[in-house]
Short mmCIF file of C-alpha atoms and ligand atoms in Angstrom, two decimals:
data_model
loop_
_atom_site.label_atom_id
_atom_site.label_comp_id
_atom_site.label_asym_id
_atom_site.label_seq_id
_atom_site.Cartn_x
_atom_site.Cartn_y
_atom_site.Cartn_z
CA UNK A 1 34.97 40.33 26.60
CA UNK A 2 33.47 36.75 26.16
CA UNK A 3 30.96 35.92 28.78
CA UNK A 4 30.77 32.68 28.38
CA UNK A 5 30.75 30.32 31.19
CA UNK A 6 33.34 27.58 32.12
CA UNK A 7 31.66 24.20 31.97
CA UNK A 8 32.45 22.07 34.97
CA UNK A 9 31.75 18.14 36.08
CA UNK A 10 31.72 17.68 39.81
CA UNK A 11 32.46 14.06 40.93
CA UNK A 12 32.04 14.00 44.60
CA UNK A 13 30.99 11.91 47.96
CA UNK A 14 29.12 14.85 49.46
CA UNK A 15 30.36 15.12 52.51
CA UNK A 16 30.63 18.24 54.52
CA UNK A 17 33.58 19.60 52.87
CA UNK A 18 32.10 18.54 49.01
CA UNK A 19 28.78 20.35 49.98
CA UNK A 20 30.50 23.52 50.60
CA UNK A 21 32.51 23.10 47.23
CA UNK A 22 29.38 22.09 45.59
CA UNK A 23 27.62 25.93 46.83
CA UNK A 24 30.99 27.41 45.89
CA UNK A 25 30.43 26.52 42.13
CA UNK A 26 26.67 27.34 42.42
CA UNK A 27 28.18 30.73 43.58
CA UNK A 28 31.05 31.32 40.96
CA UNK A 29 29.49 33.12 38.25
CA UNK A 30 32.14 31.67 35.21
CA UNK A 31 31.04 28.39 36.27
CA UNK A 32 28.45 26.00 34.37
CA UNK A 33 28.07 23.12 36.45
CA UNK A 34 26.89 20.50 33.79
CA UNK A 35 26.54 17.63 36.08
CA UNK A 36 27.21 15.77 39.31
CA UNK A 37 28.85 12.37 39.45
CA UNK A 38 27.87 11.15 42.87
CA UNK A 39 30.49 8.42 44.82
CA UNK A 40 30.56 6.20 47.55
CA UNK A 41 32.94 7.57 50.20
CA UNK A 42 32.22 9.52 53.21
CA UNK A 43 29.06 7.78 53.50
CA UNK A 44 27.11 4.90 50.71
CA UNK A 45 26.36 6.23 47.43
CA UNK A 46 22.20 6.20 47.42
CA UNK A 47 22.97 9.18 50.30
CA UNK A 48 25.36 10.83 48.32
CA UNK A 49 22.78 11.13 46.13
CA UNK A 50 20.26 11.98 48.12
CA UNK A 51 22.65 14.77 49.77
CA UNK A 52 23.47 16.03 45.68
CA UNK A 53 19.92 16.22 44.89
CA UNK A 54 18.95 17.84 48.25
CA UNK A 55 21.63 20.58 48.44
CA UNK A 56 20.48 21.58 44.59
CA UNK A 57 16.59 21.74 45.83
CA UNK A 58 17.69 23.94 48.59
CA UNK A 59 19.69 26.47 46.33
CA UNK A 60 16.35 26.14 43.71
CA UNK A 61 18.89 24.55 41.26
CA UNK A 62 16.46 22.34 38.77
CA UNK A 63 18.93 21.92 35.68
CA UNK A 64 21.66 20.36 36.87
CA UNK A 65 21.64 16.47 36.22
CA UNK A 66 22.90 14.15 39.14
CA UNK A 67 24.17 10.49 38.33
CA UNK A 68 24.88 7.69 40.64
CA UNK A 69 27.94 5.90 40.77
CA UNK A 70 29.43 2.89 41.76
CA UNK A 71 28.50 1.24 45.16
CA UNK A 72 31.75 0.40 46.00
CA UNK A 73 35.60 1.29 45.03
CA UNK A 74 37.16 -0.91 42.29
CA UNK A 75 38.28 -4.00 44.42
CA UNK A 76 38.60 -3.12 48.05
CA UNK A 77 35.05 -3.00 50.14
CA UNK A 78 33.56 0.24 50.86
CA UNK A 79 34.38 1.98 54.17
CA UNK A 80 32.40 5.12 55.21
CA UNK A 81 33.33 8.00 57.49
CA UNK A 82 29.77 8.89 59.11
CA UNK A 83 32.41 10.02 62.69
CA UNK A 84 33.84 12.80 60.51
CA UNK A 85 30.59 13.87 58.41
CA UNK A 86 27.79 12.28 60.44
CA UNK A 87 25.36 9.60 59.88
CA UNK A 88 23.56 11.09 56.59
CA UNK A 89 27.33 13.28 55.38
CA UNK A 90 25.74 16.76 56.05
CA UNK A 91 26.61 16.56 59.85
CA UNK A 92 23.53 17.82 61.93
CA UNK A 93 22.30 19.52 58.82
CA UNK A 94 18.88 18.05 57.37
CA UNK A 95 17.95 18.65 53.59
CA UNK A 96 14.40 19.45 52.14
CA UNK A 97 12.47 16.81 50.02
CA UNK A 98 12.84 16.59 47.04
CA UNK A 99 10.83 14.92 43.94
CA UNK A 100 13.78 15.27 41.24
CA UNK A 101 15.57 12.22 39.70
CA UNK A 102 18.69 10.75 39.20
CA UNK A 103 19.76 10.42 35.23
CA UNK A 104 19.21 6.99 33.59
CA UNK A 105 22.62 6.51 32.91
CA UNK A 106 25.20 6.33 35.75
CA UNK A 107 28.09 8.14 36.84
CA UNK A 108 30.66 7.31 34.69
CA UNK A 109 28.99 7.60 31.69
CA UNK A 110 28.10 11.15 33.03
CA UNK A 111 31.91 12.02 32.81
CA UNK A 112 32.24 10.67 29.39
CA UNK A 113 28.80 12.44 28.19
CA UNK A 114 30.22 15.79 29.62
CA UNK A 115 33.32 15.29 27.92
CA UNK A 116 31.98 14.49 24.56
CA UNK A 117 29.36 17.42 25.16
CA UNK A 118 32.68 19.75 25.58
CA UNK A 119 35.63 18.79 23.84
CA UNK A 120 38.56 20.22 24.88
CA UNK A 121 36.66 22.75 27.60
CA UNK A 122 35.49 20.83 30.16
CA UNK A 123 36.85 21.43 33.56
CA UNK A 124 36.83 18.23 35.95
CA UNK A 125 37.06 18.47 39.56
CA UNK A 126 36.45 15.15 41.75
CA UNK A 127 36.72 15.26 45.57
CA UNK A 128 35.73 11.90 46.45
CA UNK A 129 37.42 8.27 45.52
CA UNK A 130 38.06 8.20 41.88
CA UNK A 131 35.92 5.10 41.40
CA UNK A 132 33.34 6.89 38.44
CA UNK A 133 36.58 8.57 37.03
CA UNK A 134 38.50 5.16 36.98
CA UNK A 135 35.78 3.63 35.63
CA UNK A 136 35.33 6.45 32.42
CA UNK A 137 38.42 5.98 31.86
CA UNK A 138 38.20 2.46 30.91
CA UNK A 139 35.38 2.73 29.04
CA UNK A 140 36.64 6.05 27.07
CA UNK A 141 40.22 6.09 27.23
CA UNK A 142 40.60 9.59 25.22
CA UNK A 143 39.64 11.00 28.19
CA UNK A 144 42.29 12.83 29.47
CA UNK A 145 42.27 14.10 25.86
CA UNK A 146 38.88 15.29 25.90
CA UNK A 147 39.24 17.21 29.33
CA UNK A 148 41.03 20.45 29.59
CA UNK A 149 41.42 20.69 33.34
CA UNK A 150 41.22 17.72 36.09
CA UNK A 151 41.55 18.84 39.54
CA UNK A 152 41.92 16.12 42.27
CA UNK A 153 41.61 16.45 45.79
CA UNK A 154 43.30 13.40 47.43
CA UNK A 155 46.70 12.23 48.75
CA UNK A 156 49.65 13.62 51.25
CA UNK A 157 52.91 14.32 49.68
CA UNK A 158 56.24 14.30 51.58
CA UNK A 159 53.15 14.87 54.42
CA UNK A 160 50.97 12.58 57.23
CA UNK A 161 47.97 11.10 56.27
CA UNK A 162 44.24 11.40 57.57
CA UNK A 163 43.22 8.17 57.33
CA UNK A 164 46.35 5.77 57.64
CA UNK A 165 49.80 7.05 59.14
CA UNK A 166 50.56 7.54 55.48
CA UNK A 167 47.11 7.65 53.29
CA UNK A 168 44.46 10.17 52.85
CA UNK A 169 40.83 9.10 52.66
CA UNK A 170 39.95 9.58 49.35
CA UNK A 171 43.04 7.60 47.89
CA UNK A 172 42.77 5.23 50.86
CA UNK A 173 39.38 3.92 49.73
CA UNK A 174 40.07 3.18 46.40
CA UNK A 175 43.88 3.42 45.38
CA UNK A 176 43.43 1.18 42.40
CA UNK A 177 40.75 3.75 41.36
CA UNK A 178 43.65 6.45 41.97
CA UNK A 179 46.40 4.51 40.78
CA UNK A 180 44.67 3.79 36.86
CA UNK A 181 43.73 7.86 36.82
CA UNK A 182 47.31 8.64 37.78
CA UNK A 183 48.43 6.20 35.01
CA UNK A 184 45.34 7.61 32.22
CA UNK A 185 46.56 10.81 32.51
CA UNK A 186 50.61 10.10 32.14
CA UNK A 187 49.60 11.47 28.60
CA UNK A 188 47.56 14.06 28.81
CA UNK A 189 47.67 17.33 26.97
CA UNK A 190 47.52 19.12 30.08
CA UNK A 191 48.40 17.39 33.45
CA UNK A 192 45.60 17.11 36.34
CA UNK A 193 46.51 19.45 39.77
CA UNK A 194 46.59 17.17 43.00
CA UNK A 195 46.01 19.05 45.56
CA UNK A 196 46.48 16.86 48.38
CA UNK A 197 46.71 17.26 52.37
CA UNK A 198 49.69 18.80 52.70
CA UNK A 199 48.38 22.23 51.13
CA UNK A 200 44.31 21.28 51.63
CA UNK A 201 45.36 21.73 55.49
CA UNK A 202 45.93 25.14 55.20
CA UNK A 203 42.11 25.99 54.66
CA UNK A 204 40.95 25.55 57.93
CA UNK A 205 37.66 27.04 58.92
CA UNK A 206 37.10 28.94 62.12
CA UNK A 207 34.10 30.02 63.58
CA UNK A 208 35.20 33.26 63.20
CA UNK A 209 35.40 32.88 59.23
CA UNK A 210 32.12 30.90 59.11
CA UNK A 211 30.51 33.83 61.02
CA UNK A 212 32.11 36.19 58.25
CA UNK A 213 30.41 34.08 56.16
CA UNK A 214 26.69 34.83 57.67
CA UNK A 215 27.67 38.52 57.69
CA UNK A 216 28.38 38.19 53.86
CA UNK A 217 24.53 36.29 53.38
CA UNK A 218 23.09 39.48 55.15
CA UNK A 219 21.93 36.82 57.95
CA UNK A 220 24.54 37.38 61.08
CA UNK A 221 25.30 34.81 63.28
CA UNK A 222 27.31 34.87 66.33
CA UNK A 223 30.74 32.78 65.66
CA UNK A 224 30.27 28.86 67.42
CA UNK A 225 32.52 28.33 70.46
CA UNK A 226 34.11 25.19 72.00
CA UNK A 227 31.97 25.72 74.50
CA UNK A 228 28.61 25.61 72.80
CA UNK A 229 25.94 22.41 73.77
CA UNK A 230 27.32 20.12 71.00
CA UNK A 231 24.47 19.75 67.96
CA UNK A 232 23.33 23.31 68.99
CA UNK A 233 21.04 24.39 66.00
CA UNK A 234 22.19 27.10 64.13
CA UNK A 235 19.67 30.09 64.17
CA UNK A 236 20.81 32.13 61.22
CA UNK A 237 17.83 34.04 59.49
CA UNK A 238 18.75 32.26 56.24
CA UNK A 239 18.20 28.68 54.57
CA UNK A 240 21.37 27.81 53.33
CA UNK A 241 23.73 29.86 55.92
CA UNK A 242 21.61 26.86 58.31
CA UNK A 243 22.50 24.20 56.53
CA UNK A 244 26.28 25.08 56.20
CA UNK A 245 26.59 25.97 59.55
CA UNK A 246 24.46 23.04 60.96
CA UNK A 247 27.24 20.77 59.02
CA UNK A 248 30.26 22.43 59.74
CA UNK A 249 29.27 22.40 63.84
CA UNK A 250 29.72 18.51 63.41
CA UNK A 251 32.78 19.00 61.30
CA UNK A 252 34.11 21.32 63.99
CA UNK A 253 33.52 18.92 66.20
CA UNK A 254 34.89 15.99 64.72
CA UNK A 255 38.19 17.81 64.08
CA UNK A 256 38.16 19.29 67.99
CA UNK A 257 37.83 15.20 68.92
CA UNK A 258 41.04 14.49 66.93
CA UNK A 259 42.85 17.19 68.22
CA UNK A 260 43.20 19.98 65.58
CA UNK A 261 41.29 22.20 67.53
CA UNK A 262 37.82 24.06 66.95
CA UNK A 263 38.12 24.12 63.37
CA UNK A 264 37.58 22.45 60.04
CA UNK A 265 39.70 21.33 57.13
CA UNK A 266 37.88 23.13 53.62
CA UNK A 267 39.92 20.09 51.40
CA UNK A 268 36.94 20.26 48.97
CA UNK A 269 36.03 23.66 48.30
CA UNK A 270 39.98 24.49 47.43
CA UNK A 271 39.54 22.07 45.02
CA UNK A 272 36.47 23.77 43.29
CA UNK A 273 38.24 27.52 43.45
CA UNK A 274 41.57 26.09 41.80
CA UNK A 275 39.69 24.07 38.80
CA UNK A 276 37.91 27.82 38.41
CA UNK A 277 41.00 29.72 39.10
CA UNK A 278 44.61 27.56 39.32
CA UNK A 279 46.85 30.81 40.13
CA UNK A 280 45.38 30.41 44.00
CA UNK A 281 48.05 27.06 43.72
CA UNK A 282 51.84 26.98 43.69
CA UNK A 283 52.29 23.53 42.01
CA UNK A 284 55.16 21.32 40.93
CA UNK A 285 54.86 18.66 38.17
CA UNK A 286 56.37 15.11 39.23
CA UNK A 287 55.70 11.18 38.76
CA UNK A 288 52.86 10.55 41.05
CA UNK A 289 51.68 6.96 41.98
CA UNK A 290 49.75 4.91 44.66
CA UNK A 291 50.75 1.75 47.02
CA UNK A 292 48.61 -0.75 46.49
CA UNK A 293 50.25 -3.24 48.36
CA UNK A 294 52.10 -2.27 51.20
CA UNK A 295 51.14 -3.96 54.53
CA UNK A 296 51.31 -0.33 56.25
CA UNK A 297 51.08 1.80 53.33
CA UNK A 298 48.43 0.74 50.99
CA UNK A 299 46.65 4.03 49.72
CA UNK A 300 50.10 6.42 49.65
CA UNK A 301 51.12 8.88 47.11
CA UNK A 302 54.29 9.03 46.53
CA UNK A 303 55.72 12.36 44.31
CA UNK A 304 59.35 11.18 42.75
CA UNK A 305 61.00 14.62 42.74
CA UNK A 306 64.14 13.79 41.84
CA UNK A 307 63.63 11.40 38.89
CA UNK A 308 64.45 8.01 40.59
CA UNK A 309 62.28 6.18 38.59
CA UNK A 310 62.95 7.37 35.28
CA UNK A 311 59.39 8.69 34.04
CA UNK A 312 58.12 11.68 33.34
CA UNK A 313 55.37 14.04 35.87
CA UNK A 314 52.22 12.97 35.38
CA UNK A 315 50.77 15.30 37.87
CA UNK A 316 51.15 18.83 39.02
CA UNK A 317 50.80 18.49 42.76
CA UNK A 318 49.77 21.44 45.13
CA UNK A 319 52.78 22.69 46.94
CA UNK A 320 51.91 26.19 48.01
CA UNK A 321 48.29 28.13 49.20
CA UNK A 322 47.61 31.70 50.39
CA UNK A 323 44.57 31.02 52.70
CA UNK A 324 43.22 33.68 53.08
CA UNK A 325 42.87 34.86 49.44
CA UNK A 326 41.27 31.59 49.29
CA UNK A 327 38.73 32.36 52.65
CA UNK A 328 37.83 36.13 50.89
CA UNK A 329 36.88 34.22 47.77
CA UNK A 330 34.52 31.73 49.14
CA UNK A 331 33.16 34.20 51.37
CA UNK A 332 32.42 36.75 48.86
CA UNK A 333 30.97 34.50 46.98
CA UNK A 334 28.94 32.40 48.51
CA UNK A 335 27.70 34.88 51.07
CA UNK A 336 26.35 36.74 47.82
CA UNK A 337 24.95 33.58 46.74
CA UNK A 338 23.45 32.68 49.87
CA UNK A 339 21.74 36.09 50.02
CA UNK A 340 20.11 35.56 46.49
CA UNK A 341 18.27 32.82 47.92
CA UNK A 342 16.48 34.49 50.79
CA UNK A 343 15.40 37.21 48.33
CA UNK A 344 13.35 34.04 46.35
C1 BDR B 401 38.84 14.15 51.87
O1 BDR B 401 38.18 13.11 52.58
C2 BDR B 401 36.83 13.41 52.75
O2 BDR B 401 36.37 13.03 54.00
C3 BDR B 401 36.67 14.88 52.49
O3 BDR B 401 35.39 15.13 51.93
C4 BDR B 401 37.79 15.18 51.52
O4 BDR B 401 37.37 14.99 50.18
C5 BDR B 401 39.97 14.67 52.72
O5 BDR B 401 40.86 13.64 53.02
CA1 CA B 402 35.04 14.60 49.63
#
């Protein structure tokens, strides 16, 4: 049997959500994570950075390279979402120091660079707005050639959106960004999985799961409750089970503000377990493309499933997820992960 590991490009806007799909890759022994494109989104991109190069020093991760992208999306100005990740993106989490560097070239030549590096294996996953993937794509248009697997967490289909009545954040951002990736990959060899709200919904974090989480790191933790003093610190007897829970209490929170309840919507980390393993997706191919100029519904995906436009799928869009296949997963594996760490 071939042991040889899957390489993988993260593109992200780290972000509660990303950082637990970034530890989910760190945990997923098939994976080679060969770099980290870092975006503006949930908050500016010098913190994204900071919260990339942070969460690697934590996990004692030293050869991964991190690259900076864009400061803002393609045309439209840069909004941030510090009320749903907090003011720094790891909710009340704080990161340790850290003296490592960013690479000298930026984000989107890190996509291109890991393409080029893997012909035909690469596995993409971005979970931010598709700024540093837009912008690759201009610059290297074989792209979608080069890539074997893109998987893309943003949009709503035939569902509400998170950020507008009708958009999801990531695609809200930047649509153009969206809309020219959407359009790059019409051709591609092998169509990119969208995996937008309407399945990334399902994955919603308890307390109880997050607690079966610590019990999985070897460092228990007694499951967070409503009631809780909000910000309490998390007291788990290991590094990174801290951190994760310190950020998901403010993610908890934010979603308990809106209404969802005591929980917290894993959009990101489905996206890093699907680019590793697609099967955990029902998807149907269709024409995908963005509003970018609707009064009301700038930053929409719209999925033509019944051929009204004439052109072929250019997407295979999430339809279908079996959470908690998905929640043993990322348990399993990063609770194992977690627990490597406090042997160090
Ligand atoms: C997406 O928006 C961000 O806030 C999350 O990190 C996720 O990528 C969900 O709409
Ligand atoms: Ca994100």
């Amino acid at each position: 049997m071939s042991t040889e590991r899957l390489p993988v490009f993260l593109d992200v806007d780290t972000g509660v959500d990303d950082a637990m799909a970034l530890v989910y890759l760190f945990g997923s022994p098939e994976a080679e994570l060969v770099g980290i494109a870092s975006t503006a989104g949930n908050v500016g991109v010098h913190q994204v950075c900071e919260n990339n190069l942070g969460l690697l020093e934590l996990c004692g991760i030293t050869d991964v390279p991190v690259s900076k992208g864009s400061e803002s999306p393609l045309t439209a100005p840069l909004r941030t979402a510090e009320d749903t990740h907090g003011p720094q993106g790891l909710g009340y989490a704080r990161l340790p120091a850290t003296s490592a560097r960013l690479t000298d070239h930026d984000a989107a030549q890190a996509w291109i660079r890991a393409a080029h590096a893997h012909p035909g294996t690469l596995i993409g996953i971005a979970t931010g707005p598709l700024t540093n993937l837009a912008l690759a794509l201009r610059a290297e248009p074989a792209l979608p050639r080069l890539i074997r697997r893109l998987v893309i967490m943003g949009g709503a289909f035939d569902y509400r959106g998170n950020t507008t009545p009708v958009a999801e954040w990531n695609t809200s951002v930047d649509p153009e960004s969206a809309a020219e990736v959407f359009a790059g990959w019409a051709d591609a060899p092998s169509l990119p999985i969208v995996l937008g709200l309407n399945v990334t919904e399902n994955i919603a974090l308890t307390p109880e799961l997050l607690s079966r989480l610590a019990d999985a790191a070897g460092a228990p933790s007694a499951p967070m409750s409503v009631h809780d003093t909000r910000g309490t610190a998390s007291a788990a007897g290991n590094a990174l089970i801290r951190v994760l829970e310190d950020a998901m209490r403010f993610y908890f929170e934010f979603h308990h503000d809106q209404g969802e309840g005591y929980l917290a919507h894993l959009h990101d980390p489905l996206a890093a377990a699907v680019a590793l393993d697609p099967e955990l997706v029902a998807c149907r191919a269709a024409p995908v493309d963005v509003e970018l100029t609707g009064t009301l519904t700038r930053g929409m995906t719209i999925a033509d499933w019944s051929g009204h436009w004439g052109r072929e799928p250019n997407a295979l869009i999430g339809v279908e997820v079996d959470p908690a296949a998905f929640f043993d997963r990322l348990i399993d594996r990063v609770g194992a992960f977690a627990q490597t760490l406090s042997r160090r």
